[in-house]
PDB file of C-alpha atoms in Angstrom:
ATOM      1  CA  TRP L  13      17.311  -4.957  11.742  1.00  0.00           C
ATOM      2  CA  ASN L  14      19.651  -2.305   9.536  1.00  0.00           C
ATOM      3  CA  VAL L  15      20.245  -4.939   6.994  1.00  0.00           C
ATOM      4  CA  LEU L  16      16.612  -5.840   6.746  1.00  0.00           C
ATOM      5  CA  LEU L  17      15.159  -2.348   6.852  1.00  0.00           C
ATOM      6  CA  SER L  18      17.798  -1.351   4.205  1.00  0.00           C
ATOM      7  CA  PHE L  19      16.787  -4.402   2.011  1.00  0.00           C
ATOM      8  CA  SER L  20      13.289  -3.417   2.174  1.00  0.00           C
ATOM      9  CA  GLY L  21      14.013   0.174   1.563  1.00  0.00           C
ATOM     10  CA  MET L  22      16.261  -0.816  -1.115  1.00  0.00           C
ATOM     11  CA  VAL L  23      13.400  -2.989  -3.182  1.00  0.00           C
ATOM     12  CA  ALA L  24      11.209  -0.233  -2.649  1.00  0.00           C
ATOM     13  CA  LEU L  25      13.503   2.436  -4.227  1.00  0.00           C
ATOM     14  CA  ILE L  26      14.125  -0.159  -6.819  1.00  0.00           C
ATOM     15  CA  GLN L  27      10.358  -0.282  -7.942  1.00  0.00           C
ATOM     16  CA  LEU L  28      10.192   3.483  -7.686  1.00  0.00           C
ATOM     17  CA  LEU L  29      12.735   4.062 -10.797  1.00  0.00           C
ATOM     18  CA  PHE L  30      11.082   1.802 -12.802  1.00  0.00           C
ATOM     19  CA  LEU L  31       7.223   2.473 -12.153  1.00  0.00           C
ATOM     20  CA  PRO L  32       7.024   5.569 -14.304  1.00  0.00           C
ATOM     21  CA  PHE L  33       8.125   3.464 -16.922  1.00  0.00           C
ATOM     22  CA  PHE L  34       5.343   0.723 -16.665  1.00  0.00           C
ATOM     23  CA  PRO L  35       1.519   1.754 -18.436  1.00  0.00           C
ATOM     24  CA  GLU L  36      -1.679   1.645 -16.377  1.00  0.00           C
ATOM     25  CA  SER L  37      -3.524  -1.380 -16.593  1.00  0.00           C
ATOM     26  CA  PRO L  38      -5.656  -2.375 -19.699  1.00  0.00           C
ATOM     27  CA  PRO L  39      -9.139  -3.378 -17.264  1.00  0.00           C
ATOM     28  CA  TYR L  40      -8.613  -0.439 -15.202  1.00  0.00           C
ATOM     29  CA  LEU L  41      -8.215   1.855 -18.279  1.00  0.00           C
ATOM     30  CA  LEU L  42     -11.041   0.289 -20.155  1.00  0.00           C
ATOM     31  CA  MET L  43     -13.513  -0.320 -17.300  1.00  0.00           C
ATOM     32  CA  GLN L  44     -12.592   2.941 -14.900  1.00  0.00           C
ATOM     33  CA  LYS L  45     -11.348   5.513 -17.301  1.00  0.00           C
ATOM     34  CA  GLY L  46     -13.223   4.356 -20.470  1.00  0.00           C
ATOM     35  CA  ASP L  47     -10.044   5.401 -22.296  1.00  0.00           C
ATOM     36  CA  LYS L  48      -9.973   2.656 -25.526  1.00  0.00           C
ATOM     37  CA  PRO L  49      -6.893   4.000 -27.058  1.00  0.00           C
ATOM     38  CA  GLY L  50      -5.184   3.955 -23.904  1.00  0.00           C
ATOM     39  CA  CYS L  51      -6.045   0.635 -23.198  1.00  0.00           C
ATOM     40  CA  LEU L  52      -5.263  -0.893 -26.625  1.00  0.00           C
ATOM     41  CA  LYS L  53      -1.590   1.345 -26.235  1.00  0.00           C
ATOM     42  CA  ALA L  54      -1.261  -0.394 -22.656  1.00  0.00           C
ATOM     43  CA  MET L  55      -1.770  -3.734 -24.269  1.00  0.00           C
ATOM     44  CA  LYS L  56       0.754  -3.470 -26.952  1.00  0.00           C
ATOM     45  CA  GLN L  57       3.738  -2.007 -24.145  1.00  0.00           C
ATOM     46  CA  LEU L  58       2.727  -4.800 -22.124  1.00  0.00           C
ATOM     47  CA  TRP L  59       2.686  -7.831 -24.706  1.00  0.00           C
ATOM     48  CA  GLY L  60       4.483  -6.400 -27.691  1.00  0.00           C
ATOM     49  CA  GLU L  61       2.932  -5.926 -31.048  1.00  0.00           C
ATOM     50  CA  GLY L  62      -0.298  -8.117 -32.385  1.00  0.00           C
ATOM     51  CA  ASN L  63      -3.944  -8.202 -32.287  1.00  0.00           C
ATOM     52  CA  TYR L  64      -5.688  -7.958 -29.056  1.00  0.00           C
ATOM     53  CA  GLN L  65      -9.051  -7.728 -30.374  1.00  0.00           C
ATOM     54  CA  THR L  66     -10.017 -11.190 -28.489  1.00  0.00           C
ATOM     55  CA  GLU L  67      -8.853  -9.480 -25.144  1.00  0.00           C
ATOM     56  CA  TYR L  68     -10.348  -6.519 -25.727  1.00  0.00           C
ATOM     57  CA  ASP L  69     -13.972  -7.897 -26.620  1.00  0.00           C
ATOM     58  CA  ASP L  70     -13.291  -9.688 -23.359  1.00  0.00           C
ATOM     59  CA  LEU L  71     -12.549  -6.810 -21.494  1.00  0.00           C
ATOM     60  CA  MET L  72     -15.711  -5.619 -23.050  1.00  0.00           C
ATOM     61  CA  LYS L  73     -17.802  -8.310 -21.906  1.00  0.00           C
ATOM     62  CA  GLU L  74     -16.752  -8.507 -18.730  1.00  0.00           C
ATOM     63  CA  LYS L  75     -17.460  -4.318 -18.512  1.00  0.00           C
ATOM     64  CA  SER L  76     -21.428  -4.808 -19.595  1.00  0.00           C
ATOM     65  CA  VAL L  77     -21.438  -7.433 -16.736  1.00  0.00           C
ATOM     66  CA  THR L  78     -19.997  -5.198 -13.987  1.00  0.00           C
ATOM     67  CA  LYS L  79     -22.018  -2.385 -15.137  1.00  0.00           C
ATOM     68  CA  SER L  80     -24.827  -3.605 -13.325  1.00  0.00           C
ATOM     69  CA  THR L  81     -22.611  -4.279 -10.358  1.00  0.00           C
ATOM     70  CA  LYS L  82     -22.887  -2.028  -8.033  1.00  0.00           C
ATOM     71  CA  ILE L  83     -19.716  -0.507  -6.761  1.00  0.00           C
ATOM     72  CA  MET L  84     -20.089  -0.530  -2.603  1.00  0.00           C
ATOM     73  CA  ASN L  85     -18.218   1.621  -0.468  1.00  0.00           C
ATOM     74  CA  VAL L  86     -16.357   0.311   2.686  1.00  0.00           C
ATOM     75  CA  LEU L  87     -19.431   1.300   5.313  1.00  0.00           C
ATOM     76  CA  GLN L  88     -21.169  -1.676   2.578  1.00  0.00           C
ATOM     77  CA  VAL L  89     -18.717  -3.808   2.182  1.00  0.00           C
ATOM     78  CA  LEU L  90     -18.152  -4.155   6.116  1.00  0.00           C
ATOM     79  CA  LYS L  91     -22.296  -4.474   6.230  1.00  0.00           C
ATOM     80  CA  GLU L  92     -22.365  -7.551   3.436  1.00  0.00           C
ATOM     81  CA  PRO L  93     -22.522 -11.067   5.460  1.00  0.00           C
ATOM     82  CA  SER L  94     -21.208 -12.812   2.360  1.00  0.00           C
ATOM     83  CA  VAL L  95     -17.919 -10.793   3.247  1.00  0.00           C
ATOM     84  CA  TYR L  96     -17.336 -11.447   6.874  1.00  0.00           C
ATOM     85  CA  PRO L  97     -14.540 -14.869   6.282  1.00  0.00           C
ATOM     86  CA  GLN L  98     -12.111 -13.025   3.745  1.00  0.00           C
ATOM     87  CA  LEU L  99     -12.547  -9.931   6.349  1.00  0.00           C
ATOM     88  CA  SER L 100     -11.746 -12.139   9.354  1.00  0.00           C
ATOM     89  CA  THR L 101      -8.630 -13.460   7.510  1.00  0.00           C
ATOM     90  CA  MET L 102      -7.600 -10.012   6.411  1.00  0.00           C
ATOM     91  CA  LEU L 103      -7.828  -8.737  10.584  1.00  0.00           C
ATOM     92  CA  LEU L 104      -6.200 -11.849  11.565  1.00  0.00           C
ATOM     93  CA  LEU L 105      -3.514 -10.536   9.500  1.00  0.00           C
ATOM     94  CA  LEU L 106      -3.617  -7.452  10.650  1.00  0.00           C
ATOM     95  CA  LEU L 107      -3.122  -8.333  14.269  1.00  0.00           C
ATOM     96  CA  SER L 108      -0.581 -10.729  13.340  1.00  0.00           C
ATOM     97  CA  LEU L 109       1.482  -8.180  12.232  1.00  0.00           C
ATOM     98  CA  GLN L 110       2.285  -6.493  15.316  1.00  0.00           C
ATOM     99  CA  LEU L 111       4.580  -8.643  16.490  1.00  0.00           C
ATOM    100  CA  CYS L 112       6.465  -7.663  13.839  1.00  0.00           C
ATOM    101  CA  GLY L 113       7.375  -4.201  15.302  1.00  0.00           C
ATOM    102  CA  LEU L 114       8.401  -5.635  18.834  1.00  0.00           C
ATOM    103  CA  LYS L 115      11.980  -5.729  17.838  1.00  0.00           C
ATOM    104  CA  ILE L 116      11.992  -1.838  16.613  1.00  0.00           C
ATOM    105  CA  PHE L 117      10.779  -0.848  19.398  1.00  0.00           C
ATOM    106  CA  LYS L 118      12.833  -2.650  21.839  1.00  0.00           C
ATOM    107  CA  THR L 119      15.537  -1.259  20.062  1.00  0.00           C
ATOM    108  CA  ALA L 120      14.311   1.959  20.021  1.00  0.00           C
ATOM    109  CA  ASN L 121      14.965   1.620  23.450  1.00  0.00           C
ATOM    110  CA  LEU L 122      11.186   2.306  24.479  1.00  0.00           C
ATOM    111  CA  GLN L 123      10.283   1.328  28.025  1.00  0.00           C
ATOM    112  CA  GLU L 124       8.264  -2.594  28.150  1.00  0.00           C
ATOM    113  CA  SER L 125       5.099  -0.840  29.590  1.00  0.00           C
ATOM    114  CA  ILE L 126       3.929   1.552  26.724  1.00  0.00           C
ATOM    115  CA  ILE L 127       5.136  -1.338  23.821  1.00  0.00           C
ATOM    116  CA  PRO L 128       1.621  -2.921  23.530  1.00  0.00           C
ATOM    117  CA  TYR L 129       0.249   0.339  23.490  1.00  0.00           C
ATOM    118  CA  VAL L 130       2.389   1.442  20.711  1.00  0.00           C
ATOM    119  CA  SER L 131       1.608  -2.003  19.265  1.00  0.00           C
ATOM    120  CA  LEU L 132      -2.331  -0.967  19.364  1.00  0.00           C
ATOM    121  CA  GLY L 133      -1.075   2.593  17.147  1.00  0.00           C
ATOM    122  CA  VAL L 134       0.003   0.292  14.900  1.00  0.00           C
ATOM    123  CA  ALA L 135      -2.913  -1.447  14.370  1.00  0.00           C
ATOM    124  CA  ILE L 136      -5.338   1.137  14.155  1.00  0.00           C
ATOM    125  CA  CYS L 137      -2.472   2.960  11.668  1.00  0.00           C
ATOM    126  CA  GLU L 138      -3.428   0.159   9.654  1.00  0.00           C
ATOM    127  CA  LEU L 139      -6.602  -0.031   9.884  1.00  0.00           C
ATOM    128  CA  ILE L 140      -7.127   3.530   8.738  1.00  0.00           C
ATOM    129  CA  SER L 141      -4.601   2.892   6.020  1.00  0.00           C
ATOM    130  CA  VAL L 142      -6.513  -0.018   4.379  1.00  0.00           C
ATOM    131  CA  ILE L 143     -10.330   1.813   4.811  1.00  0.00           C
ATOM    132  CA  PHE L 144      -8.542   5.248   3.377  1.00  0.00           C
ATOM    133  CA  CYS L 145      -6.566   3.497   0.726  1.00  0.00           C
ATOM    134  CA  SER L 146      -9.979   1.626  -0.276  1.00  0.00           C
ATOM    135  CA  SER L 147     -12.158   4.948  -0.585  1.00  0.00           C
ATOM    136  CA  ILE L 148      -9.396   6.545  -2.560  1.00  0.00           C
ATOM    137  CA  ILE L 149      -7.941   3.895  -4.924  1.00  0.00           C
ATOM    138  CA  ASP L 150     -11.157   4.284  -7.809  1.00  0.00           C
ATOM    139  CA  ARG L 151     -10.020   8.302  -7.560  1.00  0.00           C
ATOM    140  CA  PHE L 152      -6.154   8.596  -8.482  1.00  0.00           C
ATOM    141  CA  GLY L 153      -5.366   5.182  -9.871  1.00  0.00           C
ATOM    142  CA  ARG L 154      -3.076   2.415  -8.348  1.00  0.00           C
ATOM    143  CA  ARG L 155      -0.136   4.103 -10.443  1.00  0.00           C
ATOM    144  CA  ILE L 156      -0.293   6.909  -8.611  1.00  0.00           C
ATOM    145  CA  LEU L 157      -0.639   5.706  -4.939  1.00  0.00           C
ATOM    146  CA  LEU L 158       2.141   2.886  -5.760  1.00  0.00           C
ATOM    147  CA  TRP L 159       4.352   5.395  -6.788  1.00  0.00           C
ATOM    148  CA  GLY L 160       3.663   7.862  -4.163  1.00  0.00           C
ATOM    149  CA  GLY L 161       3.257   4.964  -1.448  1.00  0.00           C
ATOM    150  CA  TYR L 162       6.874   3.858  -2.590  1.00  0.00           C
ATOM    151  CA  LEU L 163       8.274   7.411  -2.778  1.00  0.00           C
ATOM    152  CA  LEU L 164       6.910   8.262   0.748  1.00  0.00           C
ATOM    153  CA  MET L 165       8.025   4.931   2.319  1.00  0.00           C
ATOM    154  CA  ALA L 166      11.788   5.421   0.591  1.00  0.00           C
ATOM    155  CA  LEU L 167      11.800   8.882   2.822  1.00  0.00           C
ATOM    156  CA  ILE L 168      10.164   7.215   6.082  1.00  0.00           C
ATOM    157  CA  LEU L 169      12.572   4.475   5.873  1.00  0.00           C
ATOM    158  CA  LEU L 170      15.831   6.483   5.301  1.00  0.00           C
ATOM    159  CA  LEU L 171      14.295   9.137   8.532  1.00  0.00           C
ATOM    160  CA  LEU L 172      13.651   6.032  10.881  1.00  0.00           C
ATOM    161  CA  GLU L 173      17.158   4.701  10.144  1.00  0.00           C
ATOM    162  CA  THR L 174      18.836   8.282  11.009  1.00  0.00           C
ATOM    163  CA  SER L 175      16.394   8.331  13.902  1.00  0.00           C
ATOM    164  CA  LEU L 176      17.251   4.680  15.516  1.00  0.00           C
ATOM    165  CA  LEU L 177      20.746   5.603  15.311  1.00  0.00           C
ATOM    166  CA  LEU L 178      20.571   9.009  16.841  1.00  0.00           C
ATOM    167  CA  SER L 179      18.238   7.666  19.779  1.00  0.00           C
ATOM    168  CA  ASP L 180      21.069   6.846  22.300  1.00  0.00           C
ATOM    169  CA  GLN L 181      21.947  10.764  22.094  1.00  0.00           C
ATOM    170  CA  PHE L 182      18.765  12.523  22.252  1.00  0.00           C
ATOM    171  CA  LEU L 183      16.220  10.661  24.049  1.00  0.00           C
ATOM    172  CA  TRP L 184      13.152  12.299  22.400  1.00  0.00           C
ATOM    173  CA  MET L 185      14.167  10.619  18.992  1.00  0.00           C
ATOM    174  CA  ARG L 186      13.062   7.789  20.091  1.00  0.00           C
ATOM    175  CA  TYR L 187       9.443   8.783  20.108  1.00  0.00           C
ATOM    176  CA  CYS L 188      10.399   9.876  16.239  1.00  0.00           C
ATOM    177  CA  SER L 189      10.914   6.357  15.677  1.00  0.00           C
ATOM    178  CA  VAL L 190       7.585   5.129  16.988  1.00  0.00           C
ATOM    179  CA  ILE L 191       6.051   7.817  14.874  1.00  0.00           C
ATOM    180  CA  LEU L 192       8.134   7.183  11.496  1.00  0.00           C
ATOM    181  CA  ILE L 193       6.897   3.400  11.906  1.00  0.00           C
ATOM    182  CA  PHE L 194       3.626   4.480  12.334  1.00  0.00           C
ATOM    183  CA  LEU L 195       3.802   6.968   8.880  1.00  0.00           C
ATOM    184  CA  PHE L 196       5.723   3.710   7.041  1.00  0.00           C
ATOM    185  CA  ILE L 197       2.704   1.640   7.867  1.00  0.00           C
ATOM    186  CA  ILE L 198       0.331   4.174   6.471  1.00  0.00           C
ATOM    187  CA  ALA L 199       2.124   4.656   3.817  1.00  0.00           C
ATOM    188  CA  TYR L 200       2.577   1.627   2.653  1.00  0.00           C
ATOM    189  CA  GLY L 201      -1.090   0.283   3.213  1.00  0.00           C
ATOM    190  CA  ILE L 202      -1.929   3.347   0.915  1.00  0.00           C
ATOM    191  CA  GLY L 203       0.526   2.610  -1.755  1.00  0.00           C
ATOM    192  CA  PRO L 204       2.179  -0.940  -2.336  1.00  0.00           C
TER     193      PRO L 204
END
């Protein structure tokens, strides 16, 4: 677990270091922000020098098609019957992820009787982060959420490793580990 935890923390750190050097997505800049020069600049940064008028025209067509499309909030999406298959698939994945955290909870020396409740807390954290992220992504953009999410994840993984190492010396550190896992899931759901 220590190696596995360190590996994901290392990947998050590498992505955190390089993310500020990448431009925003051209479709996001054009369709959400209405920034034509920024869109063209991002295309040149991503694909090199060249004439991207065809790609730009395609984005403008897509923008005009989606202009009449109603943007729905989370509650409206949940009431839409056409998304039930995708929603059930997502919920199945979220529920299956609960089995992954059992080993860390045992490593933190938690009592067997409270591990199912902690797993339920993990599921609630995942649901909260998905709902929260889907409601703020248009406001802040993916880049800021990714950058902030990876930064928080790196910090939380460092604290989690420390709390797991100290859980044998201080009993209250076990509960810090559980709280840090909850925070890690929320940071992952909001960012990456």
